[in-house]
Tab-separated table of C-alpha atoms and ligand atoms in Angstrom:
chain	number	residue	atom	x	y	z
A	1	UNK	CA	-32.726	-33.138	79.142
A	2	UNK	CA	-29.938	-33.144	76.673
A	3	UNK	CA	-28.293	-30.082	75.753
A	4	UNK	CA	-30.223	-29.796	72.237
A	5	UNK	CA	-33.613	-30.038	73.594
A	6	UNK	CA	-32.860	-27.363	76.500
A	7	UNK	CA	-31.540	-24.791	73.708
A	8	UNK	CA	-34.873	-25.571	71.768
A	9	UNK	CA	-36.948	-25.125	74.700
A	10	UNK	CA	-35.243	-21.828	75.795
A	11	UNK	CA	-35.381	-20.667	72.277
A	12	UNK	CA	-39.205	-21.154	72.172
A	13	UNK	CA	-39.617	-19.721	75.528
A	14	UNK	CA	-37.997	-16.254	74.953
A	15	UNK	CA	-38.300	-15.936	71.385
A	16	UNK	CA	-41.479	-13.384	71.739
A	17	UNK	CA	-39.301	-11.032	73.586
A	18	UNK	CA	-36.911	-10.868	70.760
A	19	UNK	CA	-39.833	-10.397	68.136
A	20	UNK	CA	-40.376	-7.187	70.224
A	21	UNK	CA	-36.629	-6.514	70.055
A	22	UNK	CA	-36.782	-7.148	66.090
A	23	UNK	CA	-39.574	-4.761	65.735
A	24	UNK	CA	-38.121	-2.198	67.819
A	25	UNK	CA	-34.901	-2.228	65.636
A	26	UNK	CA	-37.196	-2.201	62.485
A	27	UNK	CA	-38.890	0.795	63.515
A	28	UNK	CA	-35.638	2.801	64.200
A	29	UNK	CA	-33.534	1.762	61.301
A	30	UNK	CA	-30.235	3.667	60.664
A	31	UNK	CA	-27.859	3.760	57.616
A	32	UNK	CA	-24.382	2.291	57.524
A	33	UNK	CA	-21.945	3.810	59.737
A	34	UNK	CA	-24.626	6.029	61.468
A	35	UNK	CA	-25.855	3.108	63.604
A	36	UNK	CA	-25.213	5.373	67.074
A	37	UNK	CA	-28.717	4.840	68.443
A	38	UNK	CA	-28.909	0.980	67.112
A	39	UNK	CA	-25.433	0.701	68.752
A	40	UNK	CA	-26.788	2.173	72.263
A	41	UNK	CA	-29.969	-0.017	72.082
A	42	UNK	CA	-27.821	-3.171	71.498
A	43	UNK	CA	-25.573	-2.457	74.224
A	44	UNK	CA	-28.503	-1.536	76.746
A	45	UNK	CA	-29.950	-5.095	75.768
A	46	UNK	CA	-26.677	-6.799	76.019
A	47	UNK	CA	-26.243	-5.331	79.622
A	48	UNK	CA	-29.864	-6.295	80.721
A	49	UNK	CA	-28.983	-9.862	79.972
A	50	UNK	CA	-25.948	-9.740	82.018
A	51	UNK	CA	-23.331	-9.356	79.415
A	52	UNK	CA	-20.742	-7.096	80.677
A	53	UNK	CA	-17.596	-7.712	78.614
A	54	UNK	CA	-18.249	-5.305	75.661
A	55	UNK	CA	-16.051	-3.297	73.687
A	56	UNK	CA	-16.872	-0.930	71.067
A	57	UNK	CA	-15.489	-1.731	67.377
A	58	UNK	CA	-15.842	0.267	64.158
A	59	UNK	CA	-17.309	3.347	65.877
A	60	UNK	CA	-20.894	2.016	65.696
A	61	UNK	CA	-20.328	-1.626	66.462
A	62	UNK	CA	-19.752	-4.110	69.447
A	63	UNK	CA	-17.761	-6.891	70.247
A	64	UNK	CA	-19.321	-8.709	73.501
A	65	UNK	CA	-17.962	-11.964	75.238
A	66	UNK	CA	-19.780	-14.552	76.958
A	67	UNK	CA	-17.433	-16.577	79.085
A	68	UNK	CA	-18.310	-20.175	79.969
A	69	UNK	CA	-17.647	-21.875	83.353
A	70	UNK	CA	-14.244	-23.064	82.334
A	71	UNK	CA	-11.587	-22.092	79.778
A	72	UNK	CA	-11.675	-23.475	76.458
A	73	UNK	CA	-11.840	-22.501	72.702
A	74	UNK	CA	-13.488	-19.545	71.409
A	75	UNK	CA	-15.958	-18.881	68.379
A	76	UNK	CA	-17.332	-15.914	66.993
A	77	UNK	CA	-20.770	-15.193	66.006
A	78	UNK	CA	-21.640	-12.021	63.918
A	79	UNK	CA	-24.729	-10.077	63.090
A	80	UNK	CA	-24.712	-6.880	60.819
A	81	UNK	CA	-26.865	-4.055	62.258
A	82	UNK	CA	-27.498	-1.232	59.331
A	83	UNK	CA	-30.375	-0.417	57.215
A	84	UNK	CA	-30.909	0.659	53.698
A	85	UNK	CA	-31.966	3.940	52.018
A	86	UNK	CA	-35.486	2.389	50.972
A	87	UNK	CA	-39.108	4.146	51.792
A	88	UNK	CA	-40.895	0.999	53.407
A	89	UNK	CA	-43.967	0.114	51.933
A	90	UNK	CA	-45.390	-2.569	54.417
A	91	UNK	CA	-48.587	-1.832	56.114
A	92	UNK	CA	-47.918	-3.355	59.703
A	93	UNK	CA	-47.574	-1.461	62.838
A	94	UNK	CA	-43.881	-1.959	63.246
A	95	UNK	CA	-43.279	-0.168	59.971
A	96	UNK	CA	-40.125	2.083	59.860
A	97	UNK	CA	-40.542	5.339	61.560
A	98	UNK	CA	-37.298	6.959	59.639
A	99	UNK	CA	-38.461	8.254	56.574
A	100	UNK	CA	-36.523	6.942	53.688
A	101	UNK	CA	-34.530	4.052	55.818
A	102	UNK	CA	-35.621	0.496	56.233
A	103	UNK	CA	-34.369	-2.603	57.396
A	104	UNK	CA	-34.976	-4.147	54.025
A	105	UNK	CA	-32.259	-6.782	54.460
A	106	UNK	CA	-33.191	-8.280	57.666
A	107	UNK	CA	-30.427	-7.033	59.661
A	108	UNK	CA	-32.985	-6.381	62.424
A	109	UNK	CA	-33.703	-10.019	62.442
A	110	UNK	CA	-29.726	-10.754	62.513
A	111	UNK	CA	-29.514	-8.564	65.435
A	112	UNK	CA	-32.422	-9.782	67.269
A	113	UNK	CA	-31.462	-13.496	66.904
A	114	UNK	CA	-28.110	-13.000	68.235
A	115	UNK	CA	-29.692	-11.076	71.052
A	116	UNK	CA	-31.835	-14.288	71.753
A	117	UNK	CA	-28.588	-16.229	71.226
A	118	UNK	CA	-26.836	-14.181	73.916
A	119	UNK	CA	-29.794	-14.767	76.397
A	120	UNK	CA	-29.539	-18.643	75.989
A	121	UNK	CA	-25.987	-18.699	76.223
A	122	UNK	CA	-26.001	-16.672	79.525
A	123	UNK	CA	-28.317	-19.061	80.740
A	124	UNK	CA	-26.105	-22.065	79.939
A	125	UNK	CA	-22.743	-20.362	80.552
A	126	UNK	CA	-22.025	-22.704	83.764
A	127	UNK	CA	-22.453	-25.600	81.485
A	128	UNK	CA	-20.069	-24.999	78.479
A	129	UNK	CA	-16.025	-24.442	78.454
A	130	UNK	CA	-14.495	-21.633	76.351
A	131	UNK	CA	-16.070	-18.244	75.252
A	132	UNK	CA	-18.360	-17.082	72.620
A	133	UNK	CA	-17.688	-13.629	70.935
A	134	UNK	CA	-20.937	-11.607	69.800
A	135	UNK	CA	-20.154	-9.285	67.058
A	136	UNK	CA	-22.611	-6.704	66.125
A	137	UNK	CA	-20.962	-5.310	62.896
A	138	UNK	CA	-22.238	-1.829	61.349
A	139	UNK	CA	-22.300	-1.079	57.775
A	140	UNK	CA	-22.502	-4.286	55.628
A	141	UNK	CA	-24.422	-2.264	53.108
A	142	UNK	CA	-22.082	0.126	52.047
A	143	UNK	CA	-18.497	-0.324	50.498
A	144	UNK	CA	-15.913	-0.488	52.057
A	145	UNK	CA	-18.073	-2.013	54.615
A	146	UNK	CA	-17.839	-2.269	58.614
A	147	UNK	CA	-16.185	-5.676	58.401
A	148	UNK	CA	-13.137	-4.061	56.683
A	149	UNK	CA	-13.124	-1.811	59.586
A	150	UNK	CA	-13.713	-4.444	62.538
A	151	UNK	CA	-10.685	-6.523	61.082
A	152	UNK	CA	-8.261	-3.480	61.726
A	153	UNK	CA	-9.392	-3.200	65.233
A	154	UNK	CA	-6.971	-4.267	68.199
A	155	UNK	CA	-9.666	-6.046	70.170
A	156	UNK	CA	-10.431	-8.230	66.921
A	157	UNK	CA	-6.885	-8.865	65.459
A	158	UNK	CA	-5.707	-9.873	69.236
A	159	UNK	CA	-8.367	-12.926	68.790
A	160	UNK	CA	-6.151	-14.699	66.102
A	161	UNK	CA	-7.888	-16.880	63.887
A	162	UNK	CA	-10.872	-18.643	65.105
A	163	UNK	CA	-14.222	-20.241	63.849
A	164	UNK	CA	-16.631	-17.333	62.528
A	165	UNK	CA	-20.348	-18.075	62.142
A	166	UNK	CA	-22.874	-15.662	60.394
A	167	UNK	CA	-26.306	-16.091	59.400
A	168	UNK	CA	-28.273	-14.116	56.701
A	169	UNK	CA	-32.138	-14.190	55.989
A	170	UNK	CA	-33.496	-15.451	52.653
A	171	UNK	CA	-37.062	-14.605	51.891
A	172	UNK	CA	-36.696	-17.387	49.284
A	173	UNK	CA	-36.509	-20.194	51.856
A	174	UNK	CA	-39.558	-20.825	53.662
A	175	UNK	CA	-39.205	-20.278	57.438
A	176	UNK	CA	-38.211	-23.288	59.393
A	177	UNK	CA	-35.601	-24.447	56.746
A	178	UNK	CA	-31.944	-22.952	56.552
A	179	UNK	CA	-29.423	-23.655	53.612
A	180	UNK	CA	-25.719	-24.245	53.572
A	181	UNK	CA	-22.937	-24.186	50.902
A	182	UNK	CA	-19.450	-25.458	51.398
A	183	UNK	CA	-16.687	-23.579	49.707
A	184	UNK	CA	-16.987	-20.673	47.676
A	185	UNK	CA	-20.584	-19.125	48.079
A	186	UNK	CA	-20.987	-15.340	47.419
A	187	UNK	CA	-19.172	-13.475	44.879
A	188	UNK	CA	-16.611	-10.405	44.985
A	189	UNK	CA	-18.007	-7.111	44.016
A	190	UNK	CA	-16.208	-4.141	42.437
A	191	UNK	CA	-17.798	-0.979	41.336
A	192	UNK	CA	-16.930	0.392	38.168
A	193	UNK	CA	-17.161	4.248	37.014
A	194	UNK	CA	-16.287	5.083	33.407
A	195	UNK	CA	-16.079	8.269	31.846
A	196	UNK	CA	-16.056	8.194	28.080
A	197	UNK	CA	-14.739	11.545	26.540
A	198	UNK	CA	-15.183	12.750	23.058
A	199	UNK	CA	-16.104	16.254	21.424
A	200	UNK	CA	-19.386	17.288	21.573
A	201	UNK	CA	-21.350	19.201	18.816
A	202	UNK	CA	-24.193	19.336	16.348
A	203	UNK	CA	-25.743	16.011	15.555
A	204	UNK	CA	-26.224	16.657	12.017
A	205	UNK	CA	-22.426	17.258	11.664
A	206	UNK	CA	-20.737	14.234	13.059
A	207	UNK	CA	-17.616	14.764	11.211
A	208	UNK	CA	-16.889	17.499	13.418
A	209	UNK	CA	-17.246	15.602	16.656
A	210	UNK	CA	-15.795	12.937	18.356
A	211	UNK	CA	-18.938	11.068	19.459
A	212	UNK	CA	-18.586	9.386	23.174
A	213	UNK	CA	-22.184	7.936	22.662
A	214	UNK	CA	-20.936	5.481	19.983
A	215	UNK	CA	-17.427	5.112	21.633
A	216	UNK	CA	-19.650	4.069	24.869
A	217	UNK	CA	-21.960	1.584	23.019
A	218	UNK	CA	-18.887	-0.144	21.817
A	219	UNK	CA	-17.237	-0.334	25.352
A	220	UNK	CA	-20.363	-1.670	26.717
A	221	UNK	CA	-20.494	-4.452	24.217
A	222	UNK	CA	-16.953	-5.376	23.730
A	223	UNK	CA	-16.610	-5.318	27.586
A	224	UNK	CA	-18.945	-8.325	27.668
A	225	UNK	CA	-16.210	-10.441	26.145
A	226	UNK	CA	-14.284	-10.408	29.680
A	227	UNK	CA	-17.364	-12.675	30.576
A	228	UNK	CA	-18.016	-14.578	27.419
A	229	UNK	CA	-14.414	-15.002	26.151
A	230	UNK	CA	-11.729	-14.332	28.718
A	231	UNK	CA	-13.323	-15.900	31.681
A	232	UNK	CA	-12.777	-19.571	32.579
A	233	UNK	CA	-16.172	-20.587	32.104
A	234	UNK	CA	-16.043	-22.719	35.255
A	235	UNK	CA	-15.575	-19.434	37.243
A	236	UNK	CA	-18.898	-17.526	37.514
A	237	UNK	CA	-18.409	-13.854	36.519
A	238	UNK	CA	-21.001	-11.155	35.990
A	239	UNK	CA	-20.257	-7.567	34.243
A	240	UNK	CA	-23.165	-5.532	34.538
A	241	UNK	CA	-23.931	-1.829	33.669
A	242	UNK	CA	-26.807	-0.264	35.228
A	243	UNK	CA	-26.157	3.247	34.480
A	244	UNK	CA	-25.425	5.069	31.205
A	245	UNK	CA	-25.688	8.975	30.908
A	246	UNK	CA	-25.181	10.556	27.641
A	247	UNK	CA	-26.484	13.890	28.380
A	248	UNK	CA	-26.744	15.230	24.938
A	249	UNK	CA	-30.141	16.032	23.264
A	250	UNK	CA	-31.905	14.866	19.686
A	251	UNK	CA	-29.574	17.090	18.049
A	252	UNK	CA	-26.664	17.517	20.241
A	253	UNK	CA	-23.826	15.008	20.711
A	254	UNK	CA	-22.379	15.401	24.258
A	255	UNK	CA	-18.862	15.988	25.234
A	256	UNK	CA	-18.777	12.883	27.421
A	257	UNK	CA	-20.623	9.581	28.496
A	258	UNK	CA	-20.786	8.150	32.051
A	259	UNK	CA	-21.281	4.522	32.545
A	260	UNK	CA	-21.399	2.824	36.051
A	261	UNK	CA	-21.490	-0.833	36.777
A	262	UNK	CA	-20.351	-3.946	38.635
A	263	UNK	CA	-18.024	-6.846	38.264
A	264	UNK	CA	-18.561	-9.842	40.295
A	265	UNK	CA	-16.643	-13.138	40.462
A	266	UNK	CA	-15.571	-16.062	42.641
A	267	UNK	CA	-11.968	-16.073	42.466
A	268	UNK	CA	-9.411	-13.551	43.499
A	269	UNK	CA	-6.627	-14.120	40.977
A	270	UNK	CA	-9.227	-13.759	38.044
A	271	UNK	CA	-10.912	-10.855	39.747
A	272	UNK	CA	-7.606	-8.969	39.721
A	273	UNK	CA	-6.810	-9.993	35.899
A	274	UNK	CA	-10.181	-9.168	34.941
A	275	UNK	CA	-10.110	-5.557	36.079
A	276	UNK	CA	-6.755	-5.046	34.409
A	277	UNK	CA	-8.166	-6.494	31.143
A	278	UNK	CA	-11.145	-4.335	31.298
A	279	UNK	CA	-9.057	-1.409	32.032
A	280	UNK	CA	-6.882	-1.916	29.028
A	281	UNK	CA	-9.842	-2.733	26.773
A	282	UNK	CA	-11.793	0.357	27.480
A	283	UNK	CA	-8.875	2.685	27.216
A	284	UNK	CA	-7.554	1.369	24.047
A	285	UNK	CA	-10.772	0.947	22.540
A	286	UNK	CA	-11.771	4.684	23.185
A	287	UNK	CA	-8.418	5.896	21.796
A	288	UNK	CA	-8.818	3.902	18.620
A	289	UNK	CA	-12.009	5.799	18.021
A	290	UNK	CA	-10.541	9.172	18.625
A	291	UNK	CA	-11.598	9.611	22.320
A	292	UNK	CA	-10.534	8.902	25.889
A	293	UNK	CA	-11.939	6.467	28.587
A	294	UNK	CA	-10.978	6.694	32.347
A	295	UNK	CA	-11.909	3.766	34.261
A	296	UNK	CA	-12.068	4.432	38.110
A	297	UNK	CA	-12.602	1.091	40.264
A	298	UNK	CA	-14.239	1.089	43.813
A	299	UNK	CA	-12.664	-2.209	45.031
A	300	UNK	CA	-15.359	-3.926	46.989
A	301	UNK	CA	-15.829	-7.052	49.041
A	302	UNK	CA	-13.825	-10.222	48.351
A	303	UNK	CA	-15.693	-13.271	47.611
A	304	UNK	CA	-17.023	-15.399	50.582
A	305	UNK	CA	-15.726	-18.819	51.055
A	306	UNK	CA	-17.264	-21.139	53.642
A	307	UNK	CA	-14.521	-23.724	55.082
A	308	UNK	CA	-15.590	-26.698	53.853
A	309	UNK	CA	-14.720	-29.060	56.996
A	310	UNK	CA	-16.309	-26.635	59.163
A	311	UNK	CA	-19.311	-25.834	57.184
A	312	UNK	CA	-20.050	-29.677	56.481
A	313	UNK	CA	-19.952	-30.165	60.271
A	314	UNK	CA	-22.467	-27.408	60.907
A	315	UNK	CA	-24.702	-28.417	58.368
A	316	UNK	CA	-24.953	-32.022	60.127
A	317	UNK	CA	-25.347	-30.430	63.312
A	318	UNK	CA	-28.291	-28.248	61.977
A	319	UNK	CA	-29.804	-31.481	60.569
A	320	UNK	CA	-29.947	-32.838	64.098
A	321	UNK	CA	-31.198	-29.549	65.371
A	322	UNK	CA	-33.924	-28.930	62.639
A	323	UNK	CA	-34.439	-32.470	60.918
A	324	UNK	CA	-32.801	-33.394	57.549
A	325	UNK	CA	-35.535	-32.316	55.687
A	326	UNK	CA	-35.153	-28.790	56.837
A	327	UNK	CA	-31.474	-28.267	55.800
A	328	UNK	CA	-31.006	-27.374	52.277
A	329	UNK	CA	-27.875	-27.367	49.994
A	330	UNK	CA	-27.536	-24.093	48.130
A	331	UNK	CA	-26.108	-22.678	44.940
A	332	UNK	CA	-23.701	-20.314	44.558
A	333	UNK	CA	-24.885	-16.900	44.951
A	334	UNK	CA	-23.589	-13.748	42.989
A	335	UNK	CA	-24.720	-11.262	45.823
A	336	UNK	CA	-21.872	-9.817	47.970
A	337	UNK	CA	-21.368	-9.607	51.630
A	338	UNK	CA	-18.737	-8.182	53.773
A	339	UNK	CA	-18.589	-11.368	55.913
A	340	UNK	CA	-16.222	-12.436	53.171
A	341	UNK	CA	-13.513	-10.485	54.893
A	342	UNK	CA	-13.571	-12.499	57.841
A	343	UNK	CA	-13.825	-15.899	55.620
A	344	UNK	CA	-10.507	-14.768	53.902
A	345	UNK	CA	-8.838	-15.081	57.345
A	346	UNK	CA	-10.712	-17.614	59.430
A	347	UNK	CA	-12.305	-20.845	59.239
A	348	UNK	CA	-15.921	-19.307	58.534
A	349	UNK	CA	-19.417	-20.392	57.839
A	350	UNK	CA	-22.177	-18.277	56.429
A	351	UNK	CA	-25.524	-19.859	56.221
A	352	UNK	CA	-29.011	-18.909	55.226
A	353	UNK	CA	-31.998	-18.689	57.550
A	354	UNK	CA	-35.476	-19.138	55.995
A	355	UNK	CA	-37.763	-16.297	56.544
A	356	UNK	CA	-40.444	-16.748	53.768
A	357	UNK	CA	-44.108	-17.847	54.054
A	358	UNK	CA	-46.169	-18.409	51.087
A	359	UNK	CA	-49.561	-18.729	53.224
A	360	UNK	CA	-48.660	-15.243	55.021
A	361	UNK	CA	-47.482	-13.901	51.740
A	362	UNK	CA	-44.185	-12.991	52.967
A	363	UNK	CA	-41.712	-13.582	50.365
A	364	UNK	CA	-40.695	-10.094	48.936
A	365	UNK	CA	-36.849	-10.111	48.021
A	366	UNK	CA	-34.201	-8.474	50.059
A	367	UNK	CA	-33.746	-4.692	49.244
A	368	UNK	CA	-37.418	-4.054	48.112
A	369	UNK	CA	-39.828	-1.507	49.983
A	370	UNK	CA	-42.255	-4.802	50.937
A	371	UNK	CA	-39.415	-7.094	52.261
A	372	UNK	CA	-40.512	-8.517	55.517
A	373	UNK	CA	-39.650	-11.786	57.527
A	374	UNK	CA	-41.860	-14.505	59.148
A	375	UNK	CA	-40.782	-13.662	62.668
A	376	UNK	CA	-40.934	-17.242	63.893
A	377	UNK	CA	-37.493	-17.412	62.129
A	378	UNK	CA	-35.961	-15.600	65.359
A	379	UNK	CA	-36.393	-18.787	67.352
A	380	UNK	CA	-35.052	-20.802	64.844
A	381	UNK	CA	-32.001	-18.521	64.001
A	382	UNK	CA	-31.287	-17.799	67.629
A	383	UNK	CA	-31.629	-21.468	68.835
A	384	UNK	CA	-29.638	-22.830	65.858
A	385	UNK	CA	-26.955	-20.652	66.493
A	386	UNK	CA	-26.583	-21.495	70.141
A	387	UNK	CA	-26.483	-25.073	69.350
A	388	UNK	CA	-23.777	-24.541	66.423
A	389	UNK	CA	-21.793	-22.521	68.687
A	390	UNK	CA	-21.606	-24.659	71.611
A	391	UNK	CA	-20.962	-27.713	69.218
A	392	UNK	CA	-18.332	-25.891	67.837
A	393	UNK	CA	-16.502	-25.076	71.077
A	394	UNK	CA	-16.879	-28.761	72.209
A	395	UNK	CA	-15.782	-30.168	68.945
B	401	LIG	ZN1	-28.256	-6.285	51.782
B	402	LIG	ZN1	-28.070	-8.174	54.352
């Protein structure tokens, strides 16, 4: 039996066990940087598979190593492990037991697939050269993110540059299929906090006030020129303000207005320029109208780039494993991911694992209270990762 068939057979054989693992994780979700019980559970699972080379990283994360029979190259496989502050609304018997916390981004499935992957790798370890690093990373969902902590860890920096592979569930892709995008794939993300200061007073006597509501309105409109006029049309950019608080009343002009939003793009130089231009624009516009505006920026994740040679090779390997018809080419995606940090320093590939199933009515979006997956994706995700990792070691 060739290696690919062997991996497929083992993935099918062991998948049910890891459906249970996924359900356990789903029932016991923990928020970013608080994944203590999750981390303990994952470590126990690894030990039960015979994986003993495990170091703790970023407080609640793990970096485990599976050594092949002979020395050789190294490849790193990453799963994120944290959940979101969402109250689950699924009527399933594995519903979250932690009030207000839910695995609504599929990180339970990422962790379970990586454990399935580990089980298969342990069974095949005498057959391959080199080693596979398994990174269970905390806090993907909360800026500054777990990846930025991992990349400062000695155990991580000692590895030097090496191929990084990561997968993420996507409910809009049918189960059984995966998707790849070579080059720039996901956006950088910065959080914007603006405070527009004026002088409040009676709404009937605006001449005695400096109206921050009017200033804020101009700022929101004018700031869009960053995307529509300043940005190179060939570089995707998004500027969205989702929170505006002017806490006055029908007849009261408030002292200040708070605006919050996000800026996303796919180019690090433009990102820096744009944020500088935004700062200048909001400051001078507010001043010209007699008020003041302070912009605070919480710098988030960089953009995620998939190394083209590695990504095209993995895409072709995925076609071997799943069939050409089950491997999709994807569009760029303006969501952000802290896997991006690894992709800035290493040849990396972040690909999408289909978990949707229209017949079973599984298709709710990521980060929604009714998000769920078709669990047969675990067999696909776990097996495919083994195939991609071993093929990368032998390339
Ligand atoms: Zn998410
Ligand atoms: Zn996610």
